[in-house]
Tab-separated table of C-alpha atoms in Angstrom:
chain	number	residue	atom	x	y	z
A	623	UNK	CA	-16.313	-7.212	18.076
A	624	UNK	CA	-18.487	-5.479	15.442
A	625	UNK	CA	-15.337	-3.837	14.044
A	626	UNK	CA	-13.775	-7.294	13.579
A	627	UNK	CA	-16.922	-8.710	11.974
A	628	UNK	CA	-16.959	-5.752	9.579
A	629	UNK	CA	-13.298	-6.316	8.701
A	630	UNK	CA	-13.930	-10.020	8.126
A	631	UNK	CA	-16.848	-9.271	5.791
A	632	UNK	CA	-14.667	-6.813	3.851
A	633	UNK	CA	-11.895	-9.436	3.603
A	634	UNK	CA	-14.431	-12.031	2.402
A	635	UNK	CA	-15.785	-9.628	-0.229
A	636	UNK	CA	-12.257	-8.755	-1.420
A	637	UNK	CA	-11.432	-12.452	-1.695
A	638	UNK	CA	-14.563	-13.104	-3.745
A	639	UNK	CA	-13.687	-10.185	-6.017
A	640	UNK	CA	-10.200	-11.663	-6.491
A	641	UNK	CA	-11.556	-14.933	-7.990
A	642	UNK	CA	-10.085	-14.042	-11.392
A	643	UNK	CA	-6.644	-14.571	-9.844
A	644	UNK	CA	-7.387	-18.235	-9.126
A	645	UNK	CA	-5.634	-19.363	-12.301
A	646	UNK	CA	-2.473	-17.357	-11.617
A	647	UNK	CA	-2.435	-18.630	-8.025
A	648	UNK	CA	-3.188	-22.247	-9.036
A	649	UNK	CA	0.100	-23.637	-7.706
A	650	UNK	CA	-0.494	-22.184	-4.271
A	651	UNK	CA	-4.150	-23.312	-4.345
A	652	UNK	CA	-3.064	-26.891	-5.136
A	653	UNK	CA	-0.460	-26.711	-2.352
A	654	UNK	CA	-3.162	-25.625	0.088
A	655	UNK	CA	-5.561	-28.336	-1.073
A	656	UNK	CA	-2.854	-30.962	-0.637
A	657	UNK	CA	-1.945	-29.544	2.771
A	658	UNK	CA	-5.565	-29.609	3.986
A	659	UNK	CA	-6.368	-33.042	2.539
A	660	UNK	CA	-3.097	-34.661	3.514
A	661	UNK	CA	-3.208	-33.312	7.051
A	662	UNK	CA	-6.812	-34.194	7.787
A	663	UNK	CA	-8.077	-37.060	5.632
A	664	UNK	CA	-7.130	-39.938	7.937
A	665	UNK	CA	-8.135	-38.048	11.067
A	666	UNK	CA	-11.516	-37.046	9.571
A	667	UNK	CA	-12.295	-40.634	8.556
A	668	UNK	CA	-11.266	-42.116	11.918
A	669	UNK	CA	-13.230	-39.446	13.827
A	670	UNK	CA	-16.315	-40.056	11.734
A	671	UNK	CA	-16.003	-43.855	11.934
A	672	UNK	CA	-16.203	-43.666	15.708
A	673	UNK	CA	-18.890	-40.965	15.556
A	674	UNK	CA	-21.184	-43.258	13.547
A	675	UNK	CA	-20.211	-46.120	15.816
A	676	UNK	CA	-21.084	-44.338	19.038
A	677	UNK	CA	-24.495	-43.196	17.750
A	678	UNK	CA	-25.280	-46.795	16.816
A	679	UNK	CA	-23.982	-47.974	20.200
A	680	UNK	CA	-26.091	-45.453	22.148
A	681	UNK	CA	-29.326	-45.705	20.214
A	682	UNK	CA	-29.200	-49.334	18.985
A	683	UNK	CA	-30.123	-51.058	22.279
A	684	UNK	CA	-32.871	-48.474	22.972
A	685	UNK	CA	-34.382	-49.100	19.544
A	686	UNK	CA	-33.998	-52.895	19.996
A	687	UNK	CA	-35.941	-52.710	23.322
A	688	UNK	CA	-38.804	-50.960	21.515
A	689	UNK	CA	-38.703	-53.247	18.487
A	690	UNK	CA	-37.478	-50.450	16.250
A	691	UNK	CA	-33.897	-51.583	15.616
A	692	UNK	CA	-34.552	-51.827	11.861
A	693	UNK	CA	-34.678	-47.991	11.846
A	694	UNK	CA	-31.094	-47.686	13.109
A	695	UNK	CA	-29.564	-47.257	9.622
A	696	UNK	CA	-31.794	-44.258	8.911
A	697	UNK	CA	-31.108	-42.700	12.294
A	698	UNK	CA	-27.325	-42.940	11.994
A	699	UNK	CA	-27.453	-42.036	8.302
A	700	UNK	CA	-29.441	-38.850	8.819
A	701	UNK	CA	-27.616	-37.616	11.908
A	702	UNK	CA	-24.183	-38.182	10.355
A	703	UNK	CA	-25.025	-36.723	6.930
A	704	UNK	CA	-27.023	-33.672	8.019
A	705	UNK	CA	-25.386	-32.684	11.267
A	706	UNK	CA	-22.507	-34.564	12.827
A	707	UNK	CA	-20.110	-34.979	9.914
A	708	UNK	CA	-20.311	-31.340	8.695
A	709	UNK	CA	-20.053	-29.869	12.194
A	710	UNK	CA	-17.461	-32.222	13.688
A	711	UNK	CA	-15.189	-32.202	10.619
A	712	UNK	CA	-15.437	-28.387	10.478
A	713	UNK	CA	-14.457	-28.178	14.148
A	714	UNK	CA	-11.563	-30.542	13.438
A	715	UNK	CA	-10.442	-28.457	10.454
A	716	UNK	CA	-10.785	-25.227	12.463
A	717	UNK	CA	-8.331	-26.678	14.988
A	718	UNK	CA	-6.030	-28.357	12.480
A	719	UNK	CA	-5.978	-25.988	9.498
A	720	UNK	CA	-7.447	-22.704	10.838
A	721	UNK	CA	-4.736	-22.579	13.491
A	722	UNK	CA	-1.987	-23.162	10.950
A	723	UNK	CA	-3.418	-20.465	8.627
A	724	UNK	CA	-3.526	-17.915	11.460
A	725	UNK	CA	-0.026	-18.853	12.654
A	726	UNK	CA	1.534	-18.732	9.202
A	727	UNK	CA	-0.014	-15.415	8.142
A	728	UNK	CA	0.433	-14.011	11.666
A	729	UNK	CA	4.150	-14.736	11.673
A	730	UNK	CA	4.451	-13.220	8.182
A	731	UNK	CA	2.718	-10.097	9.514
A	732	UNK	CA	4.903	-9.849	12.615
A	733	UNK	CA	8.139	-10.373	10.684
A	734	UNK	CA	7.149	-7.745	8.054
A	735	UNK	CA	6.813	-10.277	5.230
A	736	UNK	CA	3.295	-8.955	4.526
A	737	UNK	CA	4.710	-5.399	4.354
A	738	UNK	CA	7.397	-6.668	1.970
A	739	UNK	CA	4.661	-8.076	-0.300
A	740	UNK	CA	2.879	-4.707	-0.290
A	741	UNK	CA	6.056	-2.834	-1.263
A	742	UNK	CA	6.344	-5.189	-4.253
A	743	UNK	CA	2.743	-4.297	-5.166
A	744	UNK	CA	1.667	-7.893	-4.425
A	745	UNK	CA	-1.795	-7.861	-2.873
A	746	UNK	CA	-1.754	-10.001	0.333
A	747	UNK	CA	-5.419	-10.919	-0.277
A	748	UNK	CA	-4.511	-12.419	-3.655
A	749	UNK	CA	-1.245	-13.962	-2.516
A	750	UNK	CA	-2.120	-15.242	0.953
A	751	UNK	CA	-5.891	-15.306	1.488
A	752	UNK	CA	-7.273	-16.439	-1.898
A	753	UNK	CA	-5.306	-19.742	-2.118
A	754	UNK	CA	-6.234	-20.659	1.451
A	755	UNK	CA	-9.918	-19.791	0.957
A	756	UNK	CA	-10.214	-21.750	-2.288
A	757	UNK	CA	-8.284	-24.655	-0.774
A	758	UNK	CA	-10.546	-24.976	2.240
A	759	UNK	CA	-13.756	-24.319	0.232
A	760	UNK	CA	-12.917	-27.259	-2.045
A	761	UNK	CA	-11.402	-29.644	0.479
A	762	UNK	CA	-13.752	-29.345	3.462
A	763	UNK	CA	-16.869	-30.553	1.551
A	764	UNK	CA	-14.766	-33.380	0.067
A	765	UNK	CA	-13.619	-34.392	3.531
A	766	UNK	CA	-17.231	-34.237	4.722
A	767	UNK	CA	-18.336	-36.618	1.926
A	768	UNK	CA	-15.674	-39.111	2.975
A	769	UNK	CA	-16.526	-38.572	6.631
A	770	UNK	CA	-20.229	-39.264	5.950
A	771	UNK	CA	-19.367	-42.569	4.241
A	772	UNK	CA	-16.986	-43.431	7.036
A	773	UNK	CA	-19.589	-42.571	9.697
A	774	UNK	CA	-22.239	-44.717	8.030
A	775	UNK	CA	-19.775	-47.595	7.870
A	776	UNK	CA	-18.842	-47.125	11.540
A	777	UNK	CA	-22.526	-47.336	12.497
A	778	UNK	CA	-22.956	-50.505	10.417
A	779	UNK	CA	-19.912	-52.135	12.006
A	780	UNK	CA	-21.233	-51.561	15.524
A	781	UNK	CA	-24.792	-52.540	14.584
A	782	UNK	CA	-23.599	-55.851	13.115
A	783	UNK	CA	-21.075	-56.755	15.790
A	784	UNK	CA	-22.744	-55.608	19.005
A	785	UNK	CA	-24.806	-58.428	20.545
A	786	UNK	CA	-27.320	-55.998	22.057
A	787	UNK	CA	-28.094	-54.519	18.628
A	788	UNK	CA	-27.510	-57.475	16.281
A	789	UNK	CA	-28.613	-55.738	13.083
A	790	UNK	CA	-27.112	-57.106	9.870
A	791	UNK	CA	-25.203	-54.981	7.341
A	792	UNK	CA	-28.025	-55.491	4.840
A	793	UNK	CA	-30.738	-54.521	7.337
A	794	UNK	CA	-28.781	-51.412	8.353
A	795	UNK	CA	-28.037	-50.208	4.830
A	796	UNK	CA	-31.537	-51.055	3.508
A	797	UNK	CA	-33.087	-48.734	6.081
A	798	UNK	CA	-30.393	-46.101	5.460
A	799	UNK	CA	-31.200	-46.148	1.707
A	800	UNK	CA	-34.934	-45.779	2.426
A	801	UNK	CA	-34.561	-42.868	4.852
A	802	UNK	CA	-31.579	-40.857	3.589
A	803	UNK	CA	-31.740	-39.284	0.148
A	804	UNK	CA	-29.316	-37.137	-1.839
A	805	UNK	CA	-30.830	-33.911	-0.517
A	806	UNK	CA	-29.889	-34.875	3.027
A	807	UNK	CA	-26.245	-35.280	2.013
A	808	UNK	CA	-26.404	-32.070	-0.025
A	809	UNK	CA	-27.757	-30.109	2.948
A	810	UNK	CA	-24.737	-31.306	4.961
A	811	UNK	CA	-22.459	-30.241	2.136
A	812	UNK	CA	-24.103	-26.789	1.988
A	813	UNK	CA	-23.336	-26.384	5.648
A	814	UNK	CA	-19.741	-27.485	5.176
A	815	UNK	CA	-19.212	-24.867	2.427
A	816	UNK	CA	-20.469	-22.135	4.781
A	817	UNK	CA	-18.290	-23.468	7.621
A	818	UNK	CA	-15.254	-23.566	5.302
A	819	UNK	CA	-15.797	-19.885	4.463
A	820	UNK	CA	-16.050	-19.082	8.182
A	821	UNK	CA	-12.810	-20.922	9.043
A	822	UNK	CA	-10.940	-19.368	6.094
A	823	UNK	CA	-12.057	-15.792	6.733
A	824	UNK	CA	-11.688	-15.882	10.520
A	825	UNK	CA	-8.251	-17.506	10.416
A	826	UNK	CA	-6.796	-15.347	7.629
A	827	UNK	CA	-8.223	-12.193	9.238
A	828	UNK	CA	-6.733	-13.090	12.618
A	829	UNK	CA	-3.388	-13.691	10.910
A	830	UNK	CA	-3.478	-10.354	9.120
A	831	UNK	CA	-4.274	-8.354	12.271
A	832	UNK	CA	-1.580	-10.048	14.378
A	833	UNK	CA	0.541	-7.626	16.377
A	834	UNK	CA	3.539	-8.064	18.626
A	835	UNK	CA	5.892	-11.027	18.694
A	836	UNK	CA	5.419	-14.747	19.362
A	837	UNK	CA	2.839	-14.000	22.070
A	838	UNK	CA	0.754	-12.071	19.514
A	839	UNK	CA	0.933	-15.020	17.121
A	840	UNK	CA	-0.200	-17.381	19.890
A	841	UNK	CA	-3.111	-15.082	20.718
A	842	UNK	CA	-4.156	-14.937	17.068
A	843	UNK	CA	-4.082	-18.728	16.748
A	844	UNK	CA	-6.242	-19.169	19.855
A	845	UNK	CA	-8.719	-16.517	18.689
A	846	UNK	CA	-8.883	-18.003	15.186
A	847	UNK	CA	-9.779	-21.472	16.501
A	848	UNK	CA	-12.185	-20.353	19.253
A	849	UNK	CA	-13.978	-17.756	17.070
A	850	UNK	CA	-14.276	-20.228	14.187
A	851	UNK	CA	-15.823	-22.919	16.404
A	852	UNK	CA	-18.253	-20.484	18.056
A	853	UNK	CA	-19.321	-19.079	14.681
A	854	UNK	CA	-19.686	-22.599	13.216
A	855	UNK	CA	-22.043	-23.644	16.038
A	856	UNK	CA	-24.122	-20.442	15.833
A	857	UNK	CA	-24.284	-20.582	12.050
A	858	UNK	CA	-25.206	-24.282	12.232
A	859	UNK	CA	-28.470	-23.470	14.030
A	860	UNK	CA	-29.529	-20.808	11.532
A	861	UNK	CA	-28.484	-22.874	8.505
A	862	UNK	CA	-30.446	-25.843	9.861
A	863	UNK	CA	-33.542	-23.642	10.235
A	864	UNK	CA	-33.047	-22.319	6.708
A	865	UNK	CA	-32.511	-25.768	5.188
A	866	UNK	CA	-35.620	-27.085	6.979
A	867	UNK	CA	-37.672	-24.658	4.888
A	868	UNK	CA	-36.334	-26.303	1.709
A	869	UNK	CA	-36.952	-29.790	3.161
A	870	UNK	CA	-40.686	-29.197	3.351
B	374	UNK	CA	4.562	-0.489	-9.952
B	375	UNK	CA	5.167	-0.183	-13.624
B	376	UNK	CA	5.235	-3.854	-14.709
B	377	UNK	CA	8.159	-3.773	-17.133
B	378	UNK	CA	11.803	-4.454	-16.582
B	379	UNK	CA	13.207	-1.322	-18.252
B	380	UNK	CA	15.116	1.128	-16.116
B	381	UNK	CA	13.109	4.277	-15.305
B	382	UNK	CA	14.503	7.704	-14.278
B	383	UNK	CA	14.898	8.335	-10.549
B	384	UNK	CA	12.192	10.325	-8.770
B	385	UNK	CA	11.979	13.027	-6.122
B	386	UNK	CA	10.274	12.528	-2.778
B	387	UNK	CA	8.719	15.246	-0.683
B	388	UNK	CA	7.288	15.010	2.830
B	389	UNK	CA	4.952	17.875	3.772
B	390	UNK	CA	3.653	18.534	7.271
B	391	UNK	CA	3.577	14.842	8.193
B	392	UNK	CA	2.030	13.992	11.563
B	393	UNK	CA	1.353	10.596	13.064
B	394	UNK	CA	0.266	9.423	16.513
B	395	UNK	CA	-0.222	5.933	17.903
B	396	UNK	CA	-2.729	5.671	20.787
B	397	UNK	CA	-2.515	9.428	21.346
B	398	UNK	CA	1.285	9.306	21.515
B	399	UNK	CA	2.762	11.584	18.814
B	400	UNK	CA	5.484	9.816	16.811
B	401	UNK	CA	5.921	12.268	13.939
B	402	UNK	CA	5.340	16.011	14.452
B	403	UNK	CA	5.145	18.180	11.351
B	404	UNK	CA	7.943	16.530	9.355
B	405	UNK	CA	9.021	18.333	6.164
B	406	UNK	CA	11.679	16.997	3.787
B	407	UNK	CA	12.616	17.153	0.122
B	408	UNK	CA	14.819	14.504	-1.453
B	409	UNK	CA	16.234	15.244	-4.911
B	410	UNK	CA	16.167	12.602	-7.667
B	411	UNK	CA	19.270	10.391	-7.515
B	412	UNK	CA	20.333	11.714	-4.092
B	413	UNK	CA	21.596	9.571	-1.196
B	414	UNK	CA	19.640	10.933	1.760
B	415	UNK	CA	20.127	9.583	5.272
B	416	UNK	CA	17.632	10.153	8.085
B	417	UNK	CA	19.541	9.774	11.339
B	418	UNK	CA	18.243	9.692	14.832
B	419	UNK	CA	18.291	7.715	18.053
B	420	UNK	CA	16.103	4.651	18.594
B	421	UNK	CA	12.427	5.550	18.974
B	422	UNK	CA	12.761	8.909	17.215
B	423	UNK	CA	10.248	7.978	14.486
B	424	UNK	CA	12.691	7.099	11.667
B	425	UNK	CA	11.135	3.754	10.706
B	426	UNK	CA	7.587	5.143	10.932
B	427	UNK	CA	8.653	7.943	8.572
B	428	UNK	CA	10.063	5.368	6.144
B	429	UNK	CA	6.840	3.327	6.276
B	430	UNK	CA	4.889	6.456	5.331
B	431	UNK	CA	7.191	6.985	2.347
B	432	UNK	CA	6.239	3.602	0.929
B	433	UNK	CA	2.541	3.809	1.811
B	434	UNK	CA	2.586	1.218	4.618
B	435	UNK	CA	1.268	3.805	7.101
B	436	UNK	CA	-1.471	6.381	6.565
B	437	UNK	CA	-0.587	9.843	7.942
B	438	UNK	CA	-2.880	11.620	10.433
B	439	UNK	CA	-2.042	14.856	8.624
B	440	UNK	CA	0.295	15.935	5.835
B	441	UNK	CA	1.300	14.139	2.672
B	442	UNK	CA	4.047	12.315	0.810
B	443	UNK	CA	4.666	13.325	-2.797
B	444	UNK	CA	6.461	11.123	-5.308
B	445	UNK	CA	7.566	13.271	-8.265
B	446	UNK	CA	4.965	15.830	-7.144
B	447	UNK	CA	2.089	13.313	-6.977
B	448	UNK	CA	0.440	12.652	-3.617
B	449	UNK	CA	1.143	9.036	-2.638
B	450	UNK	CA	-2.239	8.302	-1.051
B	451	UNK	CA	-4.089	9.695	-4.057
B	452	UNK	CA	-2.164	7.251	-6.263
B	453	UNK	CA	-3.906	4.432	-4.357
B	454	UNK	CA	-0.867	2.178	-4.655
B	455	UNK	CA	2.719	2.356	-5.811
B	456	UNK	CA	1.534	1.280	-9.250
B	457	UNK	CA	3.114	4.157	-11.172
B	458	UNK	CA	6.544	4.146	-9.601
B	459	UNK	CA	9.028	1.449	-8.798
B	460	UNK	CA	9.894	1.597	-5.137
B	461	UNK	CA	12.217	-0.939	-3.550
B	462	UNK	CA	12.452	-1.320	0.194
B	463	UNK	CA	14.995	-3.219	2.256
B	464	UNK	CA	13.586	-3.948	5.704
B	465	UNK	CA	15.712	-4.006	8.833
B	466	UNK	CA	15.123	-7.735	9.264
B	467	UNK	CA	15.332	-8.388	5.523
B	468	UNK	CA	11.686	-9.560	5.622
B	469	UNK	CA	12.473	-12.465	3.291
B	470	UNK	CA	9.573	-14.898	2.942
B	471	UNK	CA	10.756	-17.811	5.051
B	472	UNK	CA	8.672	-20.386	3.195
B	473	UNK	CA	10.350	-19.535	-0.125
B	474	UNK	CA	13.898	-20.241	-1.284
B	475	UNK	CA	16.353	-17.395	-1.911
B	476	UNK	CA	15.741	-17.702	-5.654
B	477	UNK	CA	11.953	-17.571	-5.222
B	478	UNK	CA	12.289	-14.587	-2.875
B	479	UNK	CA	14.452	-12.587	-5.268
B	480	UNK	CA	12.272	-13.471	-8.261
B	481	UNK	CA	8.956	-12.989	-6.426
B	482	UNK	CA	8.117	-9.616	-8.017
B	483	UNK	CA	8.765	-11.012	-11.497
B	484	UNK	CA	6.868	-14.268	-10.997
B	485	UNK	CA	3.839	-12.643	-9.340
B	486	UNK	CA	3.579	-9.973	-12.053
B	487	UNK	CA	4.289	-12.515	-14.834
B	488	UNK	CA	7.285	-10.619	-16.160
B	489	UNK	CA	9.140	-13.507	-17.724
B	490	UNK	CA	9.453	-17.247	-18.126
B	491	UNK	CA	10.975	-19.368	-15.359
B	492	UNK	CA	14.292	-19.469	-17.237
B	493	UNK	CA	14.353	-15.681	-17.727
B	494	UNK	CA	13.494	-15.078	-14.077
B	495	UNK	CA	16.212	-17.505	-12.942
B	496	UNK	CA	18.736	-15.605	-15.091
B	497	UNK	CA	17.730	-12.218	-13.650
B	498	UNK	CA	17.799	-13.638	-10.099
B	499	UNK	CA	21.357	-14.932	-10.628
B	500	UNK	CA	22.401	-11.520	-12.044
B	501	UNK	CA	20.989	-9.576	-9.093
B	502	UNK	CA	22.498	-11.960	-6.564
B	503	UNK	CA	25.859	-11.560	-8.309
B	504	UNK	CA	25.554	-7.753	-8.015
B	505	UNK	CA	25.345	-8.095	-4.225
B	506	UNK	CA	28.219	-10.578	-4.154
B	507	UNK	CA	26.257	-13.801	-3.770
B	508	UNK	CA	26.078	-16.823	-6.033
B	509	UNK	CA	24.783	-20.396	-6.040
B	510	UNK	CA	22.506	-19.844	-3.048
B	511	UNK	CA	19.212	-19.795	-4.980
B	512	UNK	CA	18.080	-23.096	-3.487
B	513	UNK	CA	18.833	-22.213	0.116
B	514	UNK	CA	16.129	-21.062	2.520
B	515	UNK	CA	16.458	-17.751	4.443
B	516	UNK	CA	16.905	-19.681	7.701
B	517	UNK	CA	20.166	-21.107	6.318
B	518	UNK	CA	21.703	-17.628	5.753
B	519	UNK	CA	23.700	-15.310	8.018
B	520	UNK	CA	22.398	-11.830	8.912
B	521	UNK	CA	24.621	-10.134	6.329
B	522	UNK	CA	23.612	-12.570	3.586
B	523	UNK	CA	19.914	-12.032	4.385
B	524	UNK	CA	20.389	-8.264	4.006
B	525	UNK	CA	22.156	-8.719	0.696
B	526	UNK	CA	19.423	-11.075	-0.565
B	527	UNK	CA	16.852	-8.446	0.491
B	528	UNK	CA	18.791	-5.820	-1.495
B	529	UNK	CA	18.870	-8.178	-4.507
B	530	UNK	CA	15.096	-8.652	-4.189
B	531	UNK	CA	14.585	-4.886	-4.213
B	532	UNK	CA	16.968	-4.505	-7.177
B	533	UNK	CA	14.886	-6.861	-9.315
B	534	UNK	CA	12.233	-4.134	-9.404
B	535	UNK	CA	14.802	-1.782	-11.043
B	536	UNK	CA	13.771	0.807	-8.446
B	537	UNK	CA	13.451	4.520	-9.073
B	538	UNK	CA	13.375	5.024	-5.320
B	539	UNK	CA	15.241	2.729	-2.934
B	540	UNK	CA	14.516	2.772	0.799
B	541	UNK	CA	16.698	1.112	3.425
B	542	UNK	CA	15.591	0.613	7.035
B	543	UNK	CA	18.643	0.325	9.324
B	544	UNK	CA	20.724	-1.533	6.715
B	545	UNK	CA	23.741	-1.971	8.998
B	546	UNK	CA	21.915	-2.801	12.237
B	547	UNK	CA	22.883	-6.130	13.814
B	548	UNK	CA	25.904	-6.472	11.516
B	549	UNK	CA	29.546	-6.635	12.511
B	550	UNK	CA	31.606	-3.532	11.565
B	551	UNK	CA	33.212	-5.260	8.595
B	552	UNK	CA	29.909	-6.434	7.133
B	553	UNK	CA	28.434	-2.980	7.820
B	554	UNK	CA	31.151	-1.452	5.631
B	555	UNK	CA	30.498	-4.020	2.886
B	556	UNK	CA	26.763	-3.196	2.920
B	557	UNK	CA	27.444	0.578	2.962
B	558	UNK	CA	29.745	0.262	-0.070
B	559	UNK	CA	27.115	-1.882	-1.767
B	560	UNK	CA	24.430	0.777	-1.231
B	561	UNK	CA	26.685	3.511	-2.607
B	562	UNK	CA	27.747	1.426	-5.602
B	563	UNK	CA	24.110	0.583	-6.408
B	564	UNK	CA	23.146	4.248	-6.188
B	565	UNK	CA	25.935	5.118	-8.615
B	566	UNK	CA	25.072	2.344	-11.084
B	567	UNK	CA	21.255	2.528	-10.970
B	568	UNK	CA	21.003	6.292	-10.221
B	569	UNK	CA	17.940	5.570	-8.073
B	570	UNK	CA	16.987	8.003	-5.332
B	571	UNK	CA	18.235	6.415	-2.100
B	572	UNK	CA	16.780	7.071	1.342
B	573	UNK	CA	18.310	5.382	4.355
B	574	UNK	CA	17.150	5.561	7.945
B	575	UNK	CA	19.851	4.623	10.381
B	576	UNK	CA	21.517	5.513	13.629
B	577	UNK	CA	24.876	4.435	12.225
B	578	UNK	CA	26.959	7.637	12.118
B	579	UNK	CA	29.756	6.099	10.051
B	580	UNK	CA	27.306	4.950	7.401
B	581	UNK	CA	25.587	8.326	7.290
B	582	UNK	CA	28.709	10.482	7.101
B	583	UNK	CA	30.394	7.998	4.762
B	584	UNK	CA	27.827	7.775	1.958
B	585	UNK	CA	25.162	10.506	2.343
B	586	UNK	CA	24.776	13.473	0.014
B	587	UNK	CA	22.583	15.039	2.709
B	588	UNK	CA	21.616	14.048	6.223
B	589	UNK	CA	18.498	14.849	8.269
B	590	UNK	CA	18.601	14.483	12.034
B	591	UNK	CA	15.281	13.489	13.574
B	592	UNK	CA	14.569	13.648	17.299
B	593	UNK	CA	11.277	12.846	19.026
B	594	UNK	CA	9.412	12.977	15.717
B	595	UNK	CA	10.727	16.359	14.558
B	596	UNK	CA	13.449	17.142	12.023
B	597	UNK	CA	16.158	19.116	13.837
B	598	UNK	CA	18.397	19.900	10.887
B	599	UNK	CA	18.988	18.942	7.244
B	600	UNK	CA	22.304	19.444	5.478
B	601	UNK	CA	25.410	17.971	3.896
B	602	UNK	CA	27.647	15.875	6.167
B	603	UNK	CA	29.974	18.897	6.606
B	604	UNK	CA	27.060	21.188	7.499
B	605	UNK	CA	25.822	18.659	10.057
B	606	UNK	CA	29.303	18.329	11.593
B	607	UNK	CA	29.544	22.110	11.964
B	608	UNK	CA	25.965	22.541	13.248
B	609	UNK	CA	25.720	24.748	16.313
B	610	UNK	CA	22.617	22.907	17.551
B	611	UNK	CA	23.666	21.291	20.877
B	612	UNK	CA	21.236	18.353	20.389
B	613	UNK	CA	22.773	17.602	16.981
B	614	UNK	CA	26.272	17.854	18.403
B	615	UNK	CA	25.435	15.596	21.332
B	616	UNK	CA	24.016	12.984	18.928
B	617	UNK	CA	26.892	12.999	16.428
B	618	UNK	CA	29.701	13.201	18.989
B	619	UNK	CA	28.340	10.883	21.692
B	620	UNK	CA	31.012	8.403	22.762
B	621	UNK	CA	32.057	6.229	25.657
B	622	UNK	CA	35.346	6.729	27.462
B	623	UNK	CA	36.581	5.094	30.660
B	624	UNK	CA	37.996	8.413	31.896
B	625	UNK	CA	34.596	10.145	31.641
B	626	UNK	CA	32.567	7.672	33.684
B	627	UNK	CA	32.020	8.706	37.280
B	628	UNK	CA	31.838	5.721	39.625
């Protein structure tokens, strides 16, 4: 395990050092960005819409019973912006995009395409890893922004239309504006950048160490998704603790 | 690799005391070879004898446990990469990038090293494909090609580098006898026109005796004998004889 973590850190460092190649790899970076956005935008928005909705549905009646329903906008707003949207969208992207990264690079490794790149003096980190890392580092925070908006809207829809909550759009969004500020959204975005790096590094690393045939590729895909999700959840706790220091 | 398109003189390759094990299982045991510049050198041996692992060491894809590979006298692993020499390799499977078209595959070295405009690269790609007897397939994907065509595209991709050293891993494997002859002729013709040092690993006896200047027989990770095709044919080593004369006959099978 420690060997793999070490290899992943080395891969991450090599990718950072290769940033000068971003311009020459721009076509592949744009392809990756389109791939990530196109594949996940609708799903991220729908997921987040229902996420905001279910928080409103669960907590709305409880708050109404205690005469605190006017605070619902802030509650949904904060939980979606700081925690749920970054984590849930990252988990979604780990399953949707991380798996495809590991499968694509893994099959290139198994079928000697990565070796062929090396014989042509083309660095696989520059050619394969850098575009994917930049793509996910740009697109995941963007998806999280859209997911946050979608989640807030989902909460408002439920709050306005559920008879047990019966909180107007205006009442919901007024409280949300009072409670949630830009820093709350930014802290969610900080998390999403870290999660994007985790998904990119774990998935590309798993692809590059793939061995064997189709079974090896399948194993790499599973490991990429599971390891990414586990690391996202562990990192989430420590990042939250760290960001709480800045909140004070 | 030297990032220009000019032809460079062919280079020598030397293998000294090469050893390699995987999980404690020795695959190469003290291999020593010297390949002259411009020579066609075939490493022959049965499946699992360590031929492909030897070839991977020659191009720096494997790190030896002991010993060294020298290109023109310079130790390969001290060079860090193949940046000083142009080495082309044709993999057994072709190893074409499946997500790229044939044209993009053949021109990959040029486009990634920024060695020409799109129009110039397209022209060179068409030239190299023509050399291997292919044309108007630039827009096809590798999955649309036959095994023989994939091999020829892989050769064209290696030719774009204008290699000083050309390595072939089982170039005639999985091909029908007719296509195997076409590929063998192609390899010989390319060696004569480009004068690049050519190393082939294969278990195809017809290919080896047909085009090699010298042949090395490898068995269980050790070189048994090195010599011209005639010297190999007249070798008194019983293992060499059993490998080069092995055949199937109905009369000799006991039921």
